[in-house]
PDB file of C-alpha atoms in Angstrom:
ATOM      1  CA  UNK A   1     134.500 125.508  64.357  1.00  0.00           C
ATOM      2  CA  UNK A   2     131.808 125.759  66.889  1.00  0.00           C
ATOM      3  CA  UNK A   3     128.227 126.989  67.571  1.00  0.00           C
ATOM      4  CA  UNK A   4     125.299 127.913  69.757  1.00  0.00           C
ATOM      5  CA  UNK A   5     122.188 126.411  69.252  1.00  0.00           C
ATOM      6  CA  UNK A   6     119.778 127.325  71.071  1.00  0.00           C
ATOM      7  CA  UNK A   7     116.268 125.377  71.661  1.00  0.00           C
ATOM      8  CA  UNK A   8     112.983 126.102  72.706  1.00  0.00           C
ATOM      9  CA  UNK A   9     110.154 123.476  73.573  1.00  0.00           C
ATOM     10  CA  UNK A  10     106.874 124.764  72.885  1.00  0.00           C
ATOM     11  CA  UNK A  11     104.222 124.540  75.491  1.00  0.00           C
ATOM     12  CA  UNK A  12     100.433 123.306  73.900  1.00  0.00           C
ATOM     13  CA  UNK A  13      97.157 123.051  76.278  1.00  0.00           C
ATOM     14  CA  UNK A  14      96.641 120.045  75.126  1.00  0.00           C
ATOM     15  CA  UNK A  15      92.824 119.735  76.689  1.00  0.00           C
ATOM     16  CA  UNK A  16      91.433 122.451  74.200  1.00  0.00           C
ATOM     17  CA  UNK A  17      89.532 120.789  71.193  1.00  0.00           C
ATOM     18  CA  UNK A  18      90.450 121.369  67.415  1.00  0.00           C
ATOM     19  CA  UNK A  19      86.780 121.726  66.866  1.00  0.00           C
ATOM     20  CA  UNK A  20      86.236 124.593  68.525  1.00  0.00           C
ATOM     21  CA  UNK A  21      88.933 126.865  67.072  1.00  0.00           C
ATOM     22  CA  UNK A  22      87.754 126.249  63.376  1.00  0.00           C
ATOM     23  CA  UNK A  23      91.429 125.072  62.625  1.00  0.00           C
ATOM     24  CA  UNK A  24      92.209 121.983  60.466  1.00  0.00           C
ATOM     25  CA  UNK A  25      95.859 122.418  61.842  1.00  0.00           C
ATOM     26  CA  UNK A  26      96.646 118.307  60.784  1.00  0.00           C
ATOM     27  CA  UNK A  27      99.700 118.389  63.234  1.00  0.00           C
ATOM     28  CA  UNK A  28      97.540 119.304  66.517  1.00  0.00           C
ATOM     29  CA  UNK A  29      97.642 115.428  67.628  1.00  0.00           C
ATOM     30  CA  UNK A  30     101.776 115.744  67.159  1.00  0.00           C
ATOM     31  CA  UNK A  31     102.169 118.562  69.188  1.00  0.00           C
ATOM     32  CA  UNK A  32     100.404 116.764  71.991  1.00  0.00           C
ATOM     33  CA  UNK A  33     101.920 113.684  72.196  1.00  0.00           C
ATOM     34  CA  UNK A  34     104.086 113.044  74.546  1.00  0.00           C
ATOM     35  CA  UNK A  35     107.809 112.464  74.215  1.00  0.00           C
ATOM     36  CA  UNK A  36     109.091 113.554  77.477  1.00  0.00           C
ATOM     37  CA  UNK A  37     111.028 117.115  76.172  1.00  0.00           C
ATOM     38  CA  UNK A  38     113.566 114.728  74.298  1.00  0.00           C
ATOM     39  CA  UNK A  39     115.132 115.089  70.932  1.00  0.00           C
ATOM     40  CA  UNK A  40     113.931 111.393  69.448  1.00  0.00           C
ATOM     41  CA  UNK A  41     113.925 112.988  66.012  1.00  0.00           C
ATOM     42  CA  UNK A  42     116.399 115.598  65.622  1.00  0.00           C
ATOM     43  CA  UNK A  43     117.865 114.503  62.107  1.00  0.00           C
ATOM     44  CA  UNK A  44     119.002 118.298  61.500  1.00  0.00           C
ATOM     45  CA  UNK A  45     122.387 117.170  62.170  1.00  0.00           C
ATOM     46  CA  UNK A  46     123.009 113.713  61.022  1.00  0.00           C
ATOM     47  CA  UNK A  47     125.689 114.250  58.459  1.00  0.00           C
ATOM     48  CA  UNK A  48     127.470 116.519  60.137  1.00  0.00           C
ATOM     49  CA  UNK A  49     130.847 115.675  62.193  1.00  0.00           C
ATOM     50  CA  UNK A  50     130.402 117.058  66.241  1.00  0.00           C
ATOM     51  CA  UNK A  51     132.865 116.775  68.050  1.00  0.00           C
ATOM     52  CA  UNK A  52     131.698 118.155  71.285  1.00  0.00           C
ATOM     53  CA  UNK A  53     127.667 119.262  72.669  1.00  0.00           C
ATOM     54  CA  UNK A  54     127.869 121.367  76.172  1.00  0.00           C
ATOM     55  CA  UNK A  55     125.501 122.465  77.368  1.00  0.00           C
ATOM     56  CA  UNK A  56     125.341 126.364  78.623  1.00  0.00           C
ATOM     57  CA  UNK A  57     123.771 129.523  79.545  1.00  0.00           C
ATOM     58  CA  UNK A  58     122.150 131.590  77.086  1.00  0.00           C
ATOM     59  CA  UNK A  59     124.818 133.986  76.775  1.00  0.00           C
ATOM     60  CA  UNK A  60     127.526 130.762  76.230  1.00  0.00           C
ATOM     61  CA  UNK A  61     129.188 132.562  79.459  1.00  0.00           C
ATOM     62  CA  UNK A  62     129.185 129.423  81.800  1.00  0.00           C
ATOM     63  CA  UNK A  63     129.234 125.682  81.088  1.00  0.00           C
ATOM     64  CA  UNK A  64     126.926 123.322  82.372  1.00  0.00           C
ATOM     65  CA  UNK A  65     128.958 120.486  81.379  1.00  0.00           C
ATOM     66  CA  UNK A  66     129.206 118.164  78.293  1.00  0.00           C
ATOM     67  CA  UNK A  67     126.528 115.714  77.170  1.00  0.00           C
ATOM     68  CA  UNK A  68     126.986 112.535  74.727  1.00  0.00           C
ATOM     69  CA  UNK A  69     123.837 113.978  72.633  1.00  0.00           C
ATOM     70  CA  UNK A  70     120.719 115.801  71.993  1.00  0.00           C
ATOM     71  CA  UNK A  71     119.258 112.682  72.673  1.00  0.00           C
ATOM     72  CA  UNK A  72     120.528 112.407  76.255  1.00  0.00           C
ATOM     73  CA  UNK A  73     118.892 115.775  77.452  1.00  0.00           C
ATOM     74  CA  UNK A  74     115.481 116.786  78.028  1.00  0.00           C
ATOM     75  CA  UNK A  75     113.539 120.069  78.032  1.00  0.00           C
ATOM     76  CA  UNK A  76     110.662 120.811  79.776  1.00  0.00           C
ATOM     77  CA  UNK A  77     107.323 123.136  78.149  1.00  0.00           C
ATOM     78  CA  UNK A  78     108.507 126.715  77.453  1.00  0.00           C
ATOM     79  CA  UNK A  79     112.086 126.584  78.264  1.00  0.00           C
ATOM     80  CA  UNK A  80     115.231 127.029  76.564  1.00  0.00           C
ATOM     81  CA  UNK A  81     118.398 125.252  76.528  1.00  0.00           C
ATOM     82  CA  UNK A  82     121.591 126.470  74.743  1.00  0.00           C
ATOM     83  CA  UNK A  83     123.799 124.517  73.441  1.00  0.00           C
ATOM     84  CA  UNK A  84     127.532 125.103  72.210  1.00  0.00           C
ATOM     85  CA  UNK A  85     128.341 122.596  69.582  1.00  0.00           C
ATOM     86  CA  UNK A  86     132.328 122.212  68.104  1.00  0.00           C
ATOM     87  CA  UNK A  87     132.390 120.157  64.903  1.00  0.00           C
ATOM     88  CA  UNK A  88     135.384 117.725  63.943  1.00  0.00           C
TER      89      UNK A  88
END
């Protein structure tokens, strides 16, 4: 009945130019826009039932407490957060 999901915010330079690389990568102006590490549009989970999100170390061995939703927490460039998830 639970979970660990574990999240990693990638980390972009975002003063490098498109032009120069040769890359028509459409999503470059996405990755640099700024949303402050939240999860404003983490849908992967919206019809499923959780009962519980804690937050915890990457080996799920210690608890860093419980949080309402993805939405509440916020990770910085290059880090990882785990999360241990119990569905209803």
């Amino acid at each position: 009945r639970s979970a660990l999901l574990i999240v990693q915010r990638m980390g972009y330079d975002c003063r490098l130019s498109t032009t120069d690389s040769g890359s028509d990568d459409q999503s470059y102006e996405k990755k640099c826009s700024n949303n402050n590490g939240k999860f404003s549009n983490l849908k992967l989970f919206k019809d499923i039932q959780l009962e519980q999100i804690h937050r915890t170390t990457l080996t799920a061995l210690k608890s860093y407490g419980q949080i309402r939703s993805f939405a509440s927490d916020q990770i910085e460039p290059m880090e990882l957060r785990t999360f241990n998830m119990t569905f209803a």
